[in-house]
Short mmCIF file of C-alpha atoms and ligand atoms in Angstrom, two decimals:
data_model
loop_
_atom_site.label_atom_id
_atom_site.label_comp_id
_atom_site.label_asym_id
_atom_site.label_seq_id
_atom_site.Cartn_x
_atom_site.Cartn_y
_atom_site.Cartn_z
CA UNK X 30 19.11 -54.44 36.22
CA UNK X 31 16.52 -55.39 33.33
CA UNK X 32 16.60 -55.50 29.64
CA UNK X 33 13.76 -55.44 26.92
CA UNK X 34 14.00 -56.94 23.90
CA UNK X 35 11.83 -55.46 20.72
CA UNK X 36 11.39 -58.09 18.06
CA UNK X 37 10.93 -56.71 14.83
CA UNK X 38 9.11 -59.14 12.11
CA UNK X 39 10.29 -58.16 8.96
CA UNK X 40 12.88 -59.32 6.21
CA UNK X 41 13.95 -58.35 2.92
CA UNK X 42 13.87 -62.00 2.10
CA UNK X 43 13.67 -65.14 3.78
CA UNK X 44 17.30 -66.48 4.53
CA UNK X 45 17.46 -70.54 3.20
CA UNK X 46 18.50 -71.50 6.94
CA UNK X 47 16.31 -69.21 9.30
CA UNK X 48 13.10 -70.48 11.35
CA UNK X 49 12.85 -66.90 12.88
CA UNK X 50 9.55 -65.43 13.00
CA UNK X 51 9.40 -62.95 10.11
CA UNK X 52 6.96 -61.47 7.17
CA UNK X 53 8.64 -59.96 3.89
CA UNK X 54 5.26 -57.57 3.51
CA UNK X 55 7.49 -54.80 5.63
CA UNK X 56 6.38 -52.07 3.33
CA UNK X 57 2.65 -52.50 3.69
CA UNK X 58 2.65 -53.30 7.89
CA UNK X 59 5.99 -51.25 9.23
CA UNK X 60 3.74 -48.36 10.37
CA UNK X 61 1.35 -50.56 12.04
CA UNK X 62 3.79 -52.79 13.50
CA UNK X 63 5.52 -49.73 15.13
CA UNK X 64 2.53 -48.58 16.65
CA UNK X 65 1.44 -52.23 17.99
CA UNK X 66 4.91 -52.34 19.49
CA UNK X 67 5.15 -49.10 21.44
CA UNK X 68 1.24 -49.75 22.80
CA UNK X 69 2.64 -53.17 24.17
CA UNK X 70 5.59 -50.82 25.93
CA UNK X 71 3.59 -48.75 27.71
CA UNK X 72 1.26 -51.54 28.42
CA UNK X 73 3.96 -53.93 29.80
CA UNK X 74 5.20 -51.44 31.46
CA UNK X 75 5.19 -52.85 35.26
CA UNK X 76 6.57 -56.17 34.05
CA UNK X 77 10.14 -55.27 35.05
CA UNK X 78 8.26 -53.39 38.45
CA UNK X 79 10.32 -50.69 38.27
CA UNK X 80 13.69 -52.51 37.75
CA UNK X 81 15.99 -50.16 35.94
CA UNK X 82 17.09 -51.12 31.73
CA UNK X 83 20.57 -51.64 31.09
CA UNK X 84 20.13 -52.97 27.86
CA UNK X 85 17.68 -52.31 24.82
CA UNK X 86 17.99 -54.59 22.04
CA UNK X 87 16.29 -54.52 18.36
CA UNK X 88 16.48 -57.87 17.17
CA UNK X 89 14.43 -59.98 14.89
CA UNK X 90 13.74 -60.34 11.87
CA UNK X 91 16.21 -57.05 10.63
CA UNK X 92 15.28 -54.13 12.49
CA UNK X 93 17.47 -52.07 9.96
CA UNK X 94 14.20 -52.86 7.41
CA UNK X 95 12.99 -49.63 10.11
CA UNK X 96 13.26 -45.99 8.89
CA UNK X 97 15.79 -44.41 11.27
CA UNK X 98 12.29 -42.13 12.78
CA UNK X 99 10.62 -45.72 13.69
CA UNK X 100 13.80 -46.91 15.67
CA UNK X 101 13.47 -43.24 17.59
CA UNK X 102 9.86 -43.54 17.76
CA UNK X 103 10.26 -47.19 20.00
CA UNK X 104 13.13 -45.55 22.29
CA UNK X 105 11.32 -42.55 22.90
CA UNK X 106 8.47 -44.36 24.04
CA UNK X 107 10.48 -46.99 26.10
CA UNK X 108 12.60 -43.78 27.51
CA UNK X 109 8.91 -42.66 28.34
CA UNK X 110 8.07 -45.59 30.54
CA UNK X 111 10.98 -46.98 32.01
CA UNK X 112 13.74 -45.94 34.04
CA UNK X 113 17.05 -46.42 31.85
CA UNK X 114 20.72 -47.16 33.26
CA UNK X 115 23.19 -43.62 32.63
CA UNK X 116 25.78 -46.96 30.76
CA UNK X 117 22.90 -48.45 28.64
CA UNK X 118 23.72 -50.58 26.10
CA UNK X 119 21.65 -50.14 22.86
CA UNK X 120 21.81 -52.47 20.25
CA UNK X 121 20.35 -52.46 17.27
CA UNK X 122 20.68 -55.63 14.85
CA UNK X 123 21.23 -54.84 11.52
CA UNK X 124 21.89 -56.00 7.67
CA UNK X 125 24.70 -54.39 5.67
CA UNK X 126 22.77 -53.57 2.34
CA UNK X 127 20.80 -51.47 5.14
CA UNK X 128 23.56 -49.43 6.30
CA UNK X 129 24.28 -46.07 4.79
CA UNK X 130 25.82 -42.83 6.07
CA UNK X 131 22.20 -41.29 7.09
CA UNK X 132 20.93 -44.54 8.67
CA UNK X 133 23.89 -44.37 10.66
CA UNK X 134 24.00 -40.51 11.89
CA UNK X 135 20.60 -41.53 12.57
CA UNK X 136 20.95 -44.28 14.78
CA UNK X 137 23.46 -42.59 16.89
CA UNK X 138 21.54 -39.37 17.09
CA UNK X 139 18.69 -41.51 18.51
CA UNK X 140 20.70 -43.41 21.02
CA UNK X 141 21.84 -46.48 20.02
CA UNK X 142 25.17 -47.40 20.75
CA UNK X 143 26.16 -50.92 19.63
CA UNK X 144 25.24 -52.60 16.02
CA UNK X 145 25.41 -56.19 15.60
CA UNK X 146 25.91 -56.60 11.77
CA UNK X 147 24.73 -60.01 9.92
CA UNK X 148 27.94 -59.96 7.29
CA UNK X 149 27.80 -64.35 8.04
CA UNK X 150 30.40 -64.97 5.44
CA UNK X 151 32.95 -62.73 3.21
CA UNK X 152 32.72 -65.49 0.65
CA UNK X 153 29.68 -64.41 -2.33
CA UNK X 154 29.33 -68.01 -3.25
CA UNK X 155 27.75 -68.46 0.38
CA UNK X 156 25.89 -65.61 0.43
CA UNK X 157 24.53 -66.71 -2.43
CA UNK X 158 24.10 -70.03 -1.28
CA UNK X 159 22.16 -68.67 1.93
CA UNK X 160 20.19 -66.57 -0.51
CA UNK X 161 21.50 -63.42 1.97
CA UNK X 162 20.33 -59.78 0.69
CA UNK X 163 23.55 -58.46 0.23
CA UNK X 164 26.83 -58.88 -0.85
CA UNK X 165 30.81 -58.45 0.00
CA UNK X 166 31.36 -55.17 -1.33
CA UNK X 167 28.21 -54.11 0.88
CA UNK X 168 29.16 -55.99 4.08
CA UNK X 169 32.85 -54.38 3.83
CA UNK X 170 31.43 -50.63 2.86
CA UNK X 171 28.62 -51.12 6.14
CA UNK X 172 31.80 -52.16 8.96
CA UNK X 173 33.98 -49.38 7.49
CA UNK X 174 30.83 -46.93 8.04
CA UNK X 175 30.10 -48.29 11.03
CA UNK X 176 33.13 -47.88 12.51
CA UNK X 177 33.92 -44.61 11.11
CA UNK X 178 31.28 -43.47 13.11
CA UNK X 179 32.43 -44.54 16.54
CA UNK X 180 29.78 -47.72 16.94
CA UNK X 181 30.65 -50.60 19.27
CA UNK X 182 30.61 -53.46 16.68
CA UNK X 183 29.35 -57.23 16.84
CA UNK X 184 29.53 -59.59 14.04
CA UNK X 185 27.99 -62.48 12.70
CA UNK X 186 29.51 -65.17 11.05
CA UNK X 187 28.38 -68.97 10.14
CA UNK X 188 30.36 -71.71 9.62
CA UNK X 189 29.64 -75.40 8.99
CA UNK X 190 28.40 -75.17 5.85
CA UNK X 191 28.64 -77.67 3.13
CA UNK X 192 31.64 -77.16 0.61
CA UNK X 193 33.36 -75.16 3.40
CA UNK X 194 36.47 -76.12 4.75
CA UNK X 195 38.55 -74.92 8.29
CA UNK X 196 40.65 -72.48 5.18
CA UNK X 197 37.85 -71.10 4.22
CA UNK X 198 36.75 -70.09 7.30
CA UNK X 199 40.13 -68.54 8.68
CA UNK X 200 39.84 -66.44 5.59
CA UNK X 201 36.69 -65.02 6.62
CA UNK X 202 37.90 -64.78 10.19
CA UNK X 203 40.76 -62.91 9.20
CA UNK X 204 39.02 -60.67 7.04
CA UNK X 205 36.05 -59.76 10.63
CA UNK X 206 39.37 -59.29 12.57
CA UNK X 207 40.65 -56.45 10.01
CA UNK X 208 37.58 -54.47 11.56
CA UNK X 209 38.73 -54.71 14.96
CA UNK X 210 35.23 -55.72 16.07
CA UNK X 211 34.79 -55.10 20.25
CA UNK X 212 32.50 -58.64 19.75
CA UNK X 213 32.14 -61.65 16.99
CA UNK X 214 29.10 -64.40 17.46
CA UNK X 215 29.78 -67.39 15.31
CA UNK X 216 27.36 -70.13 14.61
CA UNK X 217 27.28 -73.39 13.41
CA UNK X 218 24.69 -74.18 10.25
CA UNK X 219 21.92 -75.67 11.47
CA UNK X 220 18.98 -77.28 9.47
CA UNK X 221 16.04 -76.15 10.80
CA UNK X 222 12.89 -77.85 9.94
CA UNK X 223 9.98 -75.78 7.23
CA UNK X 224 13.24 -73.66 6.05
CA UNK X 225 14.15 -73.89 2.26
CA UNK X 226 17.58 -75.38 3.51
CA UNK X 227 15.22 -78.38 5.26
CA UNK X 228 13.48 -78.84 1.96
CA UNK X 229 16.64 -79.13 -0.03
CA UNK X 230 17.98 -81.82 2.26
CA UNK X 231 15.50 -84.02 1.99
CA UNK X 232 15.08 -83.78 -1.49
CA UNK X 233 18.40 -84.66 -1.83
CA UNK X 234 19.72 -81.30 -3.51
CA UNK X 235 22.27 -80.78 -0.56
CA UNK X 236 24.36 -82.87 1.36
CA UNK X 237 25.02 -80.93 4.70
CA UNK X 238 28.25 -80.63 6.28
CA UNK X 239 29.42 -83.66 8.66
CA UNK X 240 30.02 -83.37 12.60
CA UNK X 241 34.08 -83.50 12.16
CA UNK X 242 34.36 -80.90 9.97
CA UNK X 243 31.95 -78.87 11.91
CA UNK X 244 34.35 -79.47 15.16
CA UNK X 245 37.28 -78.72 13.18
CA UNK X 246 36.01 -75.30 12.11
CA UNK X 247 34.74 -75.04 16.16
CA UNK X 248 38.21 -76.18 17.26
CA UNK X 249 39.90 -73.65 15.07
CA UNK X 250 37.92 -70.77 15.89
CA UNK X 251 38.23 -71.12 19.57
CA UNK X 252 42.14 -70.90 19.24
CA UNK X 253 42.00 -68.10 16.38
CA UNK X 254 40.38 -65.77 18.10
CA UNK X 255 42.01 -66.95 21.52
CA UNK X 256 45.63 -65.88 19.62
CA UNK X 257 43.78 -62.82 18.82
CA UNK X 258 42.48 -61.40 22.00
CA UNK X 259 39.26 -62.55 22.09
CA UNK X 260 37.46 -64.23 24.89
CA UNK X 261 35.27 -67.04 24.66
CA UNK X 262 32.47 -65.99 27.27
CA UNK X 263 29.82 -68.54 25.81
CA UNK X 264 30.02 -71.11 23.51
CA UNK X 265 29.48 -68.86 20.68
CA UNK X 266 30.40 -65.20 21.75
CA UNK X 267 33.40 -63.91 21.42
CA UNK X 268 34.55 -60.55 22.87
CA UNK X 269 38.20 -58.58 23.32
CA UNK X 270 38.75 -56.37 26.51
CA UNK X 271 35.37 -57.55 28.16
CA UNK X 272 33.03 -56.01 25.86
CA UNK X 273 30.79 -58.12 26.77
CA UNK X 274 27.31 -58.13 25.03
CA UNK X 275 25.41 -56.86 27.99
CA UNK X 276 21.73 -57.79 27.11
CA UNK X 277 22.79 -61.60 26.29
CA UNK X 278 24.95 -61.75 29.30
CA UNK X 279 21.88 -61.07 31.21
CA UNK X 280 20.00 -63.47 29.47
CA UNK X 281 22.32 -66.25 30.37
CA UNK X 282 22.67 -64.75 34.56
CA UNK X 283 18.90 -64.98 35.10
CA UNK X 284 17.82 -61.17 34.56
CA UNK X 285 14.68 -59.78 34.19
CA UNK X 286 13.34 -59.14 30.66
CA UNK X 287 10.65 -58.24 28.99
CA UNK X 288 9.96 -59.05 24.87
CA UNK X 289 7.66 -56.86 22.91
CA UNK X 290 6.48 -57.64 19.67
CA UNK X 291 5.17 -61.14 17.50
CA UNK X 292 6.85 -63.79 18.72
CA UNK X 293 8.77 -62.34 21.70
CA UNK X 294 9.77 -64.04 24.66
CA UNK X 295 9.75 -62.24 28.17
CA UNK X 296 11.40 -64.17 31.58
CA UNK X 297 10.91 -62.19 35.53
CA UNK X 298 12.76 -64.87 37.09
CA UNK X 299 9.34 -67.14 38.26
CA UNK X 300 7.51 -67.24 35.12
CA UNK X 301 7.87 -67.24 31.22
CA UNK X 302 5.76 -65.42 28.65
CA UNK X 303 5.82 -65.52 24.77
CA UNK X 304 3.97 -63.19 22.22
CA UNK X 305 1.92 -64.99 19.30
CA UNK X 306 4.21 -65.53 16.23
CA UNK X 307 1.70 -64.12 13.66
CA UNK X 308 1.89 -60.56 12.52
CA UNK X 309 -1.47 -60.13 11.64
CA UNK X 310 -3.28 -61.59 14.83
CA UNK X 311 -0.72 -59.78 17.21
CA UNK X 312 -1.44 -56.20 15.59
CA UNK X 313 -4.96 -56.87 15.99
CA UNK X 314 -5.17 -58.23 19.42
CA UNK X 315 -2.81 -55.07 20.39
CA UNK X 316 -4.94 -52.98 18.91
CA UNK X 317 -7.94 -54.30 20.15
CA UNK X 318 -6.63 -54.80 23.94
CA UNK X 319 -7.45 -58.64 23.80
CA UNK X 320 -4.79 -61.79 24.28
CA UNK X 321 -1.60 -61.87 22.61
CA UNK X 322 0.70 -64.11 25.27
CA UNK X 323 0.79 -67.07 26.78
CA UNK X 324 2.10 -67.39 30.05
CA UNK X 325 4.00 -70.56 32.47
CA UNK X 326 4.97 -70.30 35.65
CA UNK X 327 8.18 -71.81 36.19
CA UNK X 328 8.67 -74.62 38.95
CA UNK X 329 11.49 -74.87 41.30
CA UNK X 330 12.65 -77.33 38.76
CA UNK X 331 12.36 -75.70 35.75
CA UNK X 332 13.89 -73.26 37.07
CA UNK X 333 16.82 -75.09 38.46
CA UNK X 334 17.15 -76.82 34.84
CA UNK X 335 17.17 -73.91 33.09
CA UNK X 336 19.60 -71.65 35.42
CA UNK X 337 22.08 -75.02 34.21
CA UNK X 338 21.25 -75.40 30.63
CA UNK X 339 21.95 -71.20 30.28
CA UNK X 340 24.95 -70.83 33.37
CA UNK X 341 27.14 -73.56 32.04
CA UNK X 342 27.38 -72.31 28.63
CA UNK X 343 29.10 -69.48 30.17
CA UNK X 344 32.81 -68.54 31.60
CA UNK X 345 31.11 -67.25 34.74
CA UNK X 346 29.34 -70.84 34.90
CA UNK X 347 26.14 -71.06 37.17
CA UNK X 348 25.93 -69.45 40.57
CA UNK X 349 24.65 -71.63 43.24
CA UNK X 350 22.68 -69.34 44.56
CA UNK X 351 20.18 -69.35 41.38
CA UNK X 352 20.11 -73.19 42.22
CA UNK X 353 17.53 -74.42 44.64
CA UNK X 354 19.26 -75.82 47.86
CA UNK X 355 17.50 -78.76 48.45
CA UNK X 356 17.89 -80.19 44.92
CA UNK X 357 21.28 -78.94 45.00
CA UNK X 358 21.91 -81.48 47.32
CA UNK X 359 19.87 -84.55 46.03
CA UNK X 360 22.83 -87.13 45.84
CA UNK X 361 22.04 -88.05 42.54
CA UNK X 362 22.99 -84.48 41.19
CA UNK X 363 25.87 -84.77 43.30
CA UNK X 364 27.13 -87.91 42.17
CA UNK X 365 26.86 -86.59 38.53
CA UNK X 366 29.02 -83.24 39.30
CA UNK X 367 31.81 -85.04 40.76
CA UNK X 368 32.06 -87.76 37.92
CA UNK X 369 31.97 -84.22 35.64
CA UNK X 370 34.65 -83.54 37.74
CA UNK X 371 36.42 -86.35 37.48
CA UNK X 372 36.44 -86.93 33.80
CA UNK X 373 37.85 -83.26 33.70
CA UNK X 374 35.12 -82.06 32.20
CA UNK X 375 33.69 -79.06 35.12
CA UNK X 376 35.33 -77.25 38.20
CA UNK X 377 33.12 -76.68 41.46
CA UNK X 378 33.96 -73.67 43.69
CA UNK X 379 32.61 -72.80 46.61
CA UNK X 380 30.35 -70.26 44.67
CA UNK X 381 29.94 -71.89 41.10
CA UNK X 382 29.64 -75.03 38.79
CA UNK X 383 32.06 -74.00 35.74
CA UNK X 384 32.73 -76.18 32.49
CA UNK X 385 36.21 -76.69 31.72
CA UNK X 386 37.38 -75.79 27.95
CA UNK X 387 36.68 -79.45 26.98
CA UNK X 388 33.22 -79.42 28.77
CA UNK X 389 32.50 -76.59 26.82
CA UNK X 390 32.44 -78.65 23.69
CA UNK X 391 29.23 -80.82 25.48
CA UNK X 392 27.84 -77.79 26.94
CA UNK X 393 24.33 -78.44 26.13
CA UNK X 394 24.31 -82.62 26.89
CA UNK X 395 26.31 -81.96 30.26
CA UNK X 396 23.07 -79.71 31.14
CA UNK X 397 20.98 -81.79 30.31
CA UNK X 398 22.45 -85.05 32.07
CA UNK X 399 22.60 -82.96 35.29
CA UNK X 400 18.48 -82.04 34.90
CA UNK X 401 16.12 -83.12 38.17
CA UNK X 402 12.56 -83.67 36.71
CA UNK X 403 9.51 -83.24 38.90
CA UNK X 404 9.24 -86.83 40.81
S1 LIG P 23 17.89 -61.64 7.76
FE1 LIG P 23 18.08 -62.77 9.70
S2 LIG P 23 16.00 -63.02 10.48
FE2 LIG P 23 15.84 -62.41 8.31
S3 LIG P 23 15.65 -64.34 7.18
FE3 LIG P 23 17.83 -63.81 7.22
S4 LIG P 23 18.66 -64.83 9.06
FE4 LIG P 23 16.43 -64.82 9.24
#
């Protein structure tokens, strides 16, 4: 099973903390974009060679920027050219000043089955302070729409943010939770460089938030939302009775997928591709039937690397059989597993490397430690 991934480039307005590829000129270049994408769909379409979707997911960018007929117009042309799973999951990513009652009626009409809403915080002063389009009273008028309407519902939230304390963010936990949300991803602030938030740093107009506090607010929301019912399937996913986001999950097992759009990234287990981040030049090239991706082929190493760095971020942990044997057994990566091991810190079975709850917490440099590069 396969999943494509549509990047859509536009914004409203540029968040202070987001390096995403994105162009605020939506209005002028929607109807092109659209087009450019669903030429690259049926182009691309023997990338997955005839491996069935089980997931289609808008991300970007906001694909809710889209009128409802453009979001149709891309699955009709993906339904067109692929083979789709009867228990698809479609997710669309969207912003609540977005949502409304049509939009919505749309959405489902066309397919899609799953929103992921950016609501980040339910406190204005940091919506403000992430210079987010919208506000409370639209974030808590798009989940009650949402799930009027029967949608399975993900939600965003940050924490880590300067002036922001562990209260603040139970607050704001409490107040995702009243929504019953099936999923919850929660992030830590990061300062990105060429953001706004970047800028302000080093100008000294901010003072970002310090690593404890940051692992306090981490701590707490792992126990939260464990006393709530929710699952902590990856560092930063949450999910109640195994709902699962399907098209990350897949990400993080090794699946097949293909990206579409600026910027994209596409993965068929040997090799890597990524679209050009530039609106302008990927439109044209598109239209024009000239380059728009670069490709790498993966070696056995890279690939070994990255089936670690992605697996042990996750409770199912990394299958041996996505590792290569023989470097599976070089005795340095051996040695490194058992002192894991020993320091309590990962689990072997006979099928699986698996980080324990306090490995979790050094996902990322545990992965990294256990790399083999290329002699
Ligand atoms: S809406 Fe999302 S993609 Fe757009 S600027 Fe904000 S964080 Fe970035």
């Amino acid at each position: 099973m396969a999943g494509i991934y549509i990047h859509i480039p536009f914004c409203k307005q540029a968040c202070s903390y987001c390096d995403f590829h994105f162009s605020t000129s939506f209005e002028k270049y929607k109807t092109r974009m659209v087009s450019a994408i669903c030429k690259e769909i049926v182009t691309r379409k023997s990338y997955l060679e005839g491996e069935a979707l089980q997931s289609i997911y808008f991300g970007g960018g906001t694909p809710s920027v889209l009128e409802a007929e453009e979001i149709q117009e891309i699955l009709s042309t993906i339904t067109a050219n692929f083979q789709i799973h009867e228990n698809r999951e479609i997710t669309l990513e969207a912003n609540p000043d977005d949502i409304t009652p049509e939009k919505l009626s749309q959405w489902k009409a066309a397919g899609v089955n799953r929103l992921s809403i950016g609501v980040q915080s339910f406190r204005q002063e940091d919506l403000d302070w992430m210079n987010r389009a919208h506000n409370v009273t639209e974030a808590k008028r798009a989940l009650e729409l949402a799930a009027e309407l029967g949608f399975e519902l993900s939600i965003d939230v940050i924490y880590g943010l300067p002036n922001f304390n562990t209260e603040d963010f139970k607050q704001n936990l409490e107040q995702v939770l009243a929504y019953s949300p099936e999923h919850l991803s929660a992030y830590c602030l990061t300062i990105e460089e060429k953001t706004a938030l970047h800028k302000a740093v080093e100008q000294g107009k901010i003072v970002p938030s310090n690593n404890e506090a940051q692992s306090e607010q981490f701590d707490f929301l792992v126990d939260f939302l464990k006393s709530k019912g929710y699952e902590q399937y990856e560092i930063s996913n949450f999910a109640r009775d195994e709902k699962y986001a399907v098209h990350n999950s897949n990400y993080w097992k090794g699946k097949k997928y293909l990206g579409v759009g600026p910027s994209a990234h596409s993965f068929n287990g040997t090799s890597r591709s990524w679209n050009v981040a530039n609106n302008a030049v990927y439109m044209k090239a598109v239209e024009n039937e000239t380059d728009y991706n670069e490709l790498e082929r993966l070696s056995v190493y890279d690939q070994f690397n990255e089936a670690l760095l992605v697996g042990l971020r996750t409770k199912w942990g990394v299958d041996k059989n996505r590792l290569n044997v023989e470097l599976r057994n070089n005795d340095e990566f051996k040695a490194n597993i058992a002192n894991f091991i020993d320091q309590g810190y990962m689990i072997e079975t006979p099928e699986v490397y698996l980080l324990t709850q306090k490995g979790r917490l050094k996902a990322d440099g545990i992965a990294s430690d256990l790399f083999i590069l290329a002699d």
